[in-house]
Amino acid sequence: MVFVDGARRYVNALPPGSEGWLGALRDRHVGRAIALLHGDPAQAWTLEELGQRVGLSRSALHERFVALTGLAPMQYLANWRMQCGARLLREAPTSVAAIALEVGYDSEAAFSRAFKRATGLPPGAWRRAQAASNAGQRG
């Protein structure tokens, strides 16, 4: 609770228009868009739908999102999906196909290609490397 309170105070103390992820959270529209993306990464989000949900046009949301985060909303979503996928690969004994669906990919192959592009390794190899690394740290 102390960390959450400290983080909330830090975000609230940022000057208006602060760049970066934390500054973006403070923006009413971009912060809401980020919350929606984080809340349901598997949703088949479009920029149009996201804009409608936060009360901005597609172009206004895109421009504001890029100015505050440095990424386009769909790039941000792709990165978030990879982070979610990596966490699931590390923590859950779930199949790669199930993880792919859980983070918003239509197929294991599509997720595997995106994951390899992001990390340099296919999901199965990345999972084994993580497990070996964790075993080495424990031993």
PDB file of C-alpha atoms in Angstrom:
ATOM      1  CA  MET A   1       0.000   0.000   0.000  1.00  0.00           C
ATOM      2  CA  VAL A   2       2.891   2.352   0.733  1.00  0.00           C
ATOM      3  CA  PHE A   3       4.295   1.787  -2.768  1.00  0.00           C
ATOM      4  CA  VAL A   4       0.921   2.408  -4.421  1.00  0.00           C
ATOM      5  CA  ASP A   5       0.428   5.588  -2.404  1.00  0.00           C
ATOM      6  CA  GLY A   6       3.934   6.773  -3.262  1.00  0.00           C
ATOM      7  CA  ALA A   7       3.436   6.045  -6.944  1.00  0.00           C
ATOM      8  CA  ARG A   8       0.090   7.852  -6.944  1.00  0.00           C
ATOM      9  CA  ARG A   9       1.646  10.906  -5.257  1.00  0.00           C
ATOM     10  CA  TYR A  10       4.525  10.888  -7.736  1.00  0.00           C
ATOM     11  CA  VAL A  11       2.193  10.739 -10.736  1.00  0.00           C
ATOM     12  CA  ASN A  12       0.006  13.499  -9.292  1.00  0.00           C
ATOM     13  CA  ALA A  13       3.072  15.694  -8.747  1.00  0.00           C
ATOM     14  CA  LEU A  14       4.219  15.433 -12.373  1.00  0.00           C
ATOM     15  CA  PRO A  15       3.811  18.665 -14.315  1.00  0.00           C
ATOM     16  CA  PRO A  16       1.042  18.694 -16.933  1.00  0.00           C
ATOM     17  CA  GLY A  17       2.253  17.408 -20.284  1.00  0.00           C
ATOM     18  CA  SER A  18       4.998  15.230 -18.752  1.00  0.00           C
ATOM     19  CA  GLU A  19       6.222  12.659 -21.220  1.00  0.00           C
ATOM     20  CA  GLY A  20       6.709   8.977 -20.582  1.00  0.00           C
ATOM     21  CA  TRP A  21       4.430   6.267 -19.326  1.00  0.00           C
ATOM     22  CA  LEU A  22       3.771   7.841 -15.931  1.00  0.00           C
ATOM     23  CA  GLY A  23       3.043  11.236 -17.473  1.00  0.00           C
ATOM     24  CA  ALA A  24       0.697   9.564 -19.933  1.00  0.00           C
ATOM     25  CA  LEU A  25      -1.254   8.010 -17.059  1.00  0.00           C
ATOM     26  CA  ARG A  26      -1.977  11.497 -15.779  1.00  0.00           C
ATOM     27  CA  ASP A  27      -3.558  12.555 -19.073  1.00  0.00           C
ATOM     28  CA  ARG A  28      -7.311  11.975 -18.852  1.00  0.00           C
ATOM     29  CA  HIS A  29      -7.663  10.471 -22.332  1.00  0.00           C
ATOM     30  CA  VAL A  30      -4.360   8.651 -22.758  1.00  0.00           C
ATOM     31  CA  GLY A  31      -4.452   7.368 -19.188  1.00  0.00           C
ATOM     32  CA  ARG A  32      -7.910   5.931 -19.828  1.00  0.00           C
ATOM     33  CA  ALA A  33      -6.721   4.362 -23.102  1.00  0.00           C
ATOM     34  CA  ILE A  34      -3.781   2.731 -21.310  1.00  0.00           C
ATOM     35  CA  ALA A  35      -6.122   1.428 -18.604  1.00  0.00           C
ATOM     36  CA  LEU A  36      -8.400  -0.081 -21.254  1.00  0.00           C
ATOM     37  CA  LEU A  37      -5.468  -1.735 -23.072  1.00  0.00           C
ATOM     38  CA  HIS A  38      -4.057  -3.099 -19.817  1.00  0.00           C
ATOM     39  CA  GLY A  39      -7.474  -4.255 -18.654  1.00  0.00           C
ATOM     40  CA  ASP A  40      -8.181  -6.338 -21.744  1.00  0.00           C
ATOM     41  CA  PRO A  41      -5.107  -6.879 -23.928  1.00  0.00           C
ATOM     42  CA  ALA A  42      -6.800  -9.744 -25.774  1.00  0.00           C
ATOM     43  CA  GLN A  43      -9.550  -7.474 -27.107  1.00  0.00           C
ATOM     44  CA  ALA A  44      -9.317  -6.870 -30.863  1.00  0.00           C
ATOM     45  CA  TRP A  45      -8.696  -3.167 -30.280  1.00  0.00           C
ATOM     46  CA  THR A  46      -8.836  -0.677 -33.121  1.00  0.00           C
ATOM     47  CA  LEU A  47      -7.748   2.918 -32.858  1.00  0.00           C
ATOM     48  CA  GLU A  48     -11.291   3.958 -33.736  1.00  0.00           C
ATOM     49  CA  GLU A  49     -12.859   1.945 -30.911  1.00  0.00           C
ATOM     50  CA  LEU A  50     -10.242   3.074 -28.418  1.00  0.00           C
ATOM     51  CA  GLY A  51     -10.813   6.704 -29.424  1.00  0.00           C
ATOM     52  CA  GLN A  52     -14.571   6.338 -29.025  1.00  0.00           C
ATOM     53  CA  ARG A  53     -14.142   4.788 -25.583  1.00  0.00           C
ATOM     54  CA  VAL A  54     -11.947   7.658 -24.356  1.00  0.00           C
ATOM     55  CA  GLY A  55     -13.791  10.471 -26.113  1.00  0.00           C
ATOM     56  CA  LEU A  56     -11.261  11.451 -28.788  1.00  0.00           C
ATOM     57  CA  SER A  57     -11.034  11.054 -32.543  1.00  0.00           C
ATOM     58  CA  ARG A  58      -8.598   8.451 -33.860  1.00  0.00           C
ATOM     59  CA  SER A  59      -6.149  11.105 -35.018  1.00  0.00           C
ATOM     60  CA  ALA A  60      -6.349  13.118 -31.784  1.00  0.00           C
ATOM     61  CA  LEU A  61      -5.799  10.004 -29.663  1.00  0.00           C
ATOM     62  CA  HIS A  62      -2.917   8.859 -31.857  1.00  0.00           C
ATOM     63  CA  GLU A  63      -1.221  12.253 -31.722  1.00  0.00           C
ATOM     64  CA  ARG A  64      -1.665  12.654 -27.982  1.00  0.00           C
ATOM     65  CA  PHE A  65      -0.613   9.055 -27.242  1.00  0.00           C
ATOM     66  CA  VAL A  66       2.572   9.385 -29.310  1.00  0.00           C
ATOM     67  CA  ALA A  67       3.421  12.750 -27.748  1.00  0.00           C
ATOM     68  CA  LEU A  68       3.151  11.336 -24.229  1.00  0.00           C
ATOM     69  CA  THR A  69       4.431   7.770 -24.593  1.00  0.00           C
ATOM     70  CA  GLY A  70       6.620   7.878 -27.682  1.00  0.00           C
ATOM     71  CA  LEU A  71       4.616   4.995 -29.163  1.00  0.00           C
ATOM     72  CA  ALA A  72       1.513   4.713 -31.288  1.00  0.00           C
ATOM     73  CA  PRO A  73      -1.386   3.116 -29.389  1.00  0.00           C
ATOM     74  CA  MET A  74      -1.241  -0.120 -31.380  1.00  0.00           C
ATOM     75  CA  GLN A  75       2.548  -0.340 -30.896  1.00  0.00           C
ATOM     76  CA  TYR A  76       1.974   0.133 -27.186  1.00  0.00           C
ATOM     77  CA  LEU A  77      -0.632  -2.644 -27.255  1.00  0.00           C
ATOM     78  CA  ALA A  78       1.733  -5.002 -29.088  1.00  0.00           C
ATOM     79  CA  ASN A  79       4.453  -4.325 -26.496  1.00  0.00           C
ATOM     80  CA  TRP A  80       1.993  -4.856 -23.650  1.00  0.00           C
ATOM     81  CA  ARG A  81       0.840  -8.141 -25.161  1.00  0.00           C
ATOM     82  CA  MET A  82       4.460  -9.311 -25.339  1.00  0.00           C
ATOM     83  CA  GLN A  83       5.010  -8.390 -21.687  1.00  0.00           C
ATOM     84  CA  CYS A  84       1.851 -10.263 -20.684  1.00  0.00           C
ATOM     85  CA  GLY A  85       2.875 -13.233 -22.807  1.00  0.00           C
ATOM     86  CA  ALA A  86       6.362 -13.285 -21.288  1.00  0.00           C
ATOM     87  CA  ARG A  87       4.917 -13.194 -17.773  1.00  0.00           C
ATOM     88  CA  LEU A  88       2.579 -16.094 -18.568  1.00  0.00           C
ATOM     89  CA  LEU A  89       5.389 -18.093 -20.170  1.00  0.00           C
ATOM     90  CA  ARG A  90       7.507 -17.558 -17.056  1.00  0.00           C
ATOM     91  CA  GLU A  91       4.804 -18.171 -14.444  1.00  0.00           C
ATOM     92  CA  ALA A  92       2.186 -20.506 -15.894  1.00  0.00           C
ATOM     93  CA  PRO A  93       2.540 -24.058 -17.200  1.00  0.00           C
ATOM     94  CA  THR A  94       0.067 -23.109 -19.944  1.00  0.00           C
ATOM     95  CA  SER A  95       0.600 -24.050 -23.577  1.00  0.00           C
ATOM     96  CA  VAL A  96       1.954 -21.434 -25.962  1.00  0.00           C
ATOM     97  CA  ALA A  97      -1.284 -21.706 -27.962  1.00  0.00           C
ATOM     98  CA  ALA A  98      -3.394 -20.879 -24.891  1.00  0.00           C
ATOM     99  CA  ILE A  99      -1.120 -17.963 -23.996  1.00  0.00           C
ATOM    100  CA  ALA A 100      -1.380 -16.658 -27.554  1.00  0.00           C
ATOM    101  CA  LEU A 101      -5.164 -16.542 -27.288  1.00  0.00           C
ATOM    102  CA  GLU A 102      -5.052 -15.035 -23.797  1.00  0.00           C
ATOM    103  CA  VAL A 103      -2.927 -12.094 -24.936  1.00  0.00           C
ATOM    104  CA  GLY A 104      -4.874 -11.394 -28.112  1.00  0.00           C
ATOM    105  CA  TYR A 105      -3.355 -13.394 -30.949  1.00  0.00           C
ATOM    106  CA  ASP A 106      -5.516 -15.465 -33.272  1.00  0.00           C
ATOM    107  CA  SER A 107      -2.969 -18.268 -33.507  1.00  0.00           C
ATOM    108  CA  GLU A 108       0.080 -19.726 -31.855  1.00  0.00           C
ATOM    109  CA  ALA A 109       2.059 -19.056 -35.046  1.00  0.00           C
ATOM    110  CA  ALA A 110       1.203 -15.337 -35.068  1.00  0.00           C
ATOM    111  CA  PHE A 111       2.145 -15.011 -31.392  1.00  0.00           C
ATOM    112  CA  SER A 112       5.359 -16.979 -31.911  1.00  0.00           C
ATOM    113  CA  ARG A 113       6.445 -14.740 -34.806  1.00  0.00           C
ATOM    114  CA  ALA A 114       5.720 -11.571 -32.817  1.00  0.00           C
ATOM    115  CA  PHE A 115       7.408 -12.950 -29.696  1.00  0.00           C
ATOM    116  CA  LYS A 116      10.522 -13.972 -31.595  1.00  0.00           C
ATOM    117  CA  ARG A 117      10.675 -10.540 -33.237  1.00  0.00           C
ATOM    118  CA  ALA A 118      10.441  -8.906 -29.790  1.00  0.00           C
ATOM    119  CA  THR A 119      12.802 -11.159 -27.826  1.00  0.00           C
ATOM    120  CA  GLY A 120      14.978 -12.910 -30.390  1.00  0.00           C
ATOM    121  CA  LEU A 121      13.730 -16.344 -29.311  1.00  0.00           C
ATOM    122  CA  PRO A 122      10.592 -18.355 -30.003  1.00  0.00           C
ATOM    123  CA  PRO A 123       8.320 -18.670 -26.947  1.00  0.00           C
ATOM    124  CA  GLY A 124       9.267 -22.274 -26.112  1.00  0.00           C
ATOM    125  CA  ALA A 125      13.005 -21.566 -26.228  1.00  0.00           C
ATOM    126  CA  TRP A 126      12.531 -18.354 -24.232  1.00  0.00           C
ATOM    127  CA  ARG A 127      10.548 -20.243 -21.582  1.00  0.00           C
ATOM    128  CA  ARG A 128      13.266 -22.921 -21.289  1.00  0.00           C
ATOM    129  CA  ALA A 129      15.988 -20.250 -21.030  1.00  0.00           C
ATOM    130  CA  GLN A 130      14.028 -18.492 -18.277  1.00  0.00           C
ATOM    131  CA  ALA A 131      13.539 -21.738 -16.385  1.00  0.00           C
ATOM    132  CA  ALA A 132      17.245 -22.558 -16.660  1.00  0.00           C
ATOM    133  CA  SER A 133      18.175 -19.060 -15.491  1.00  0.00           C
ATOM    134  CA  ASN A 134      15.835 -19.285 -12.508  1.00  0.00           C
ATOM    135  CA  ALA A 135      17.153 -22.743 -11.613  1.00  0.00           C
ATOM    136  CA  GLY A 136      20.714 -21.415 -11.749  1.00  0.00           C
ATOM    137  CA  GLN A 137      19.820 -18.527  -9.435  1.00  0.00           C
ATOM    138  CA  ARG A 138      18.256 -20.855  -6.890  1.00  0.00           C
ATOM    139  CA  GLY A 139      21.108 -23.351  -6.890  1.00  0.00           C
TER     140      GLY A 139
END
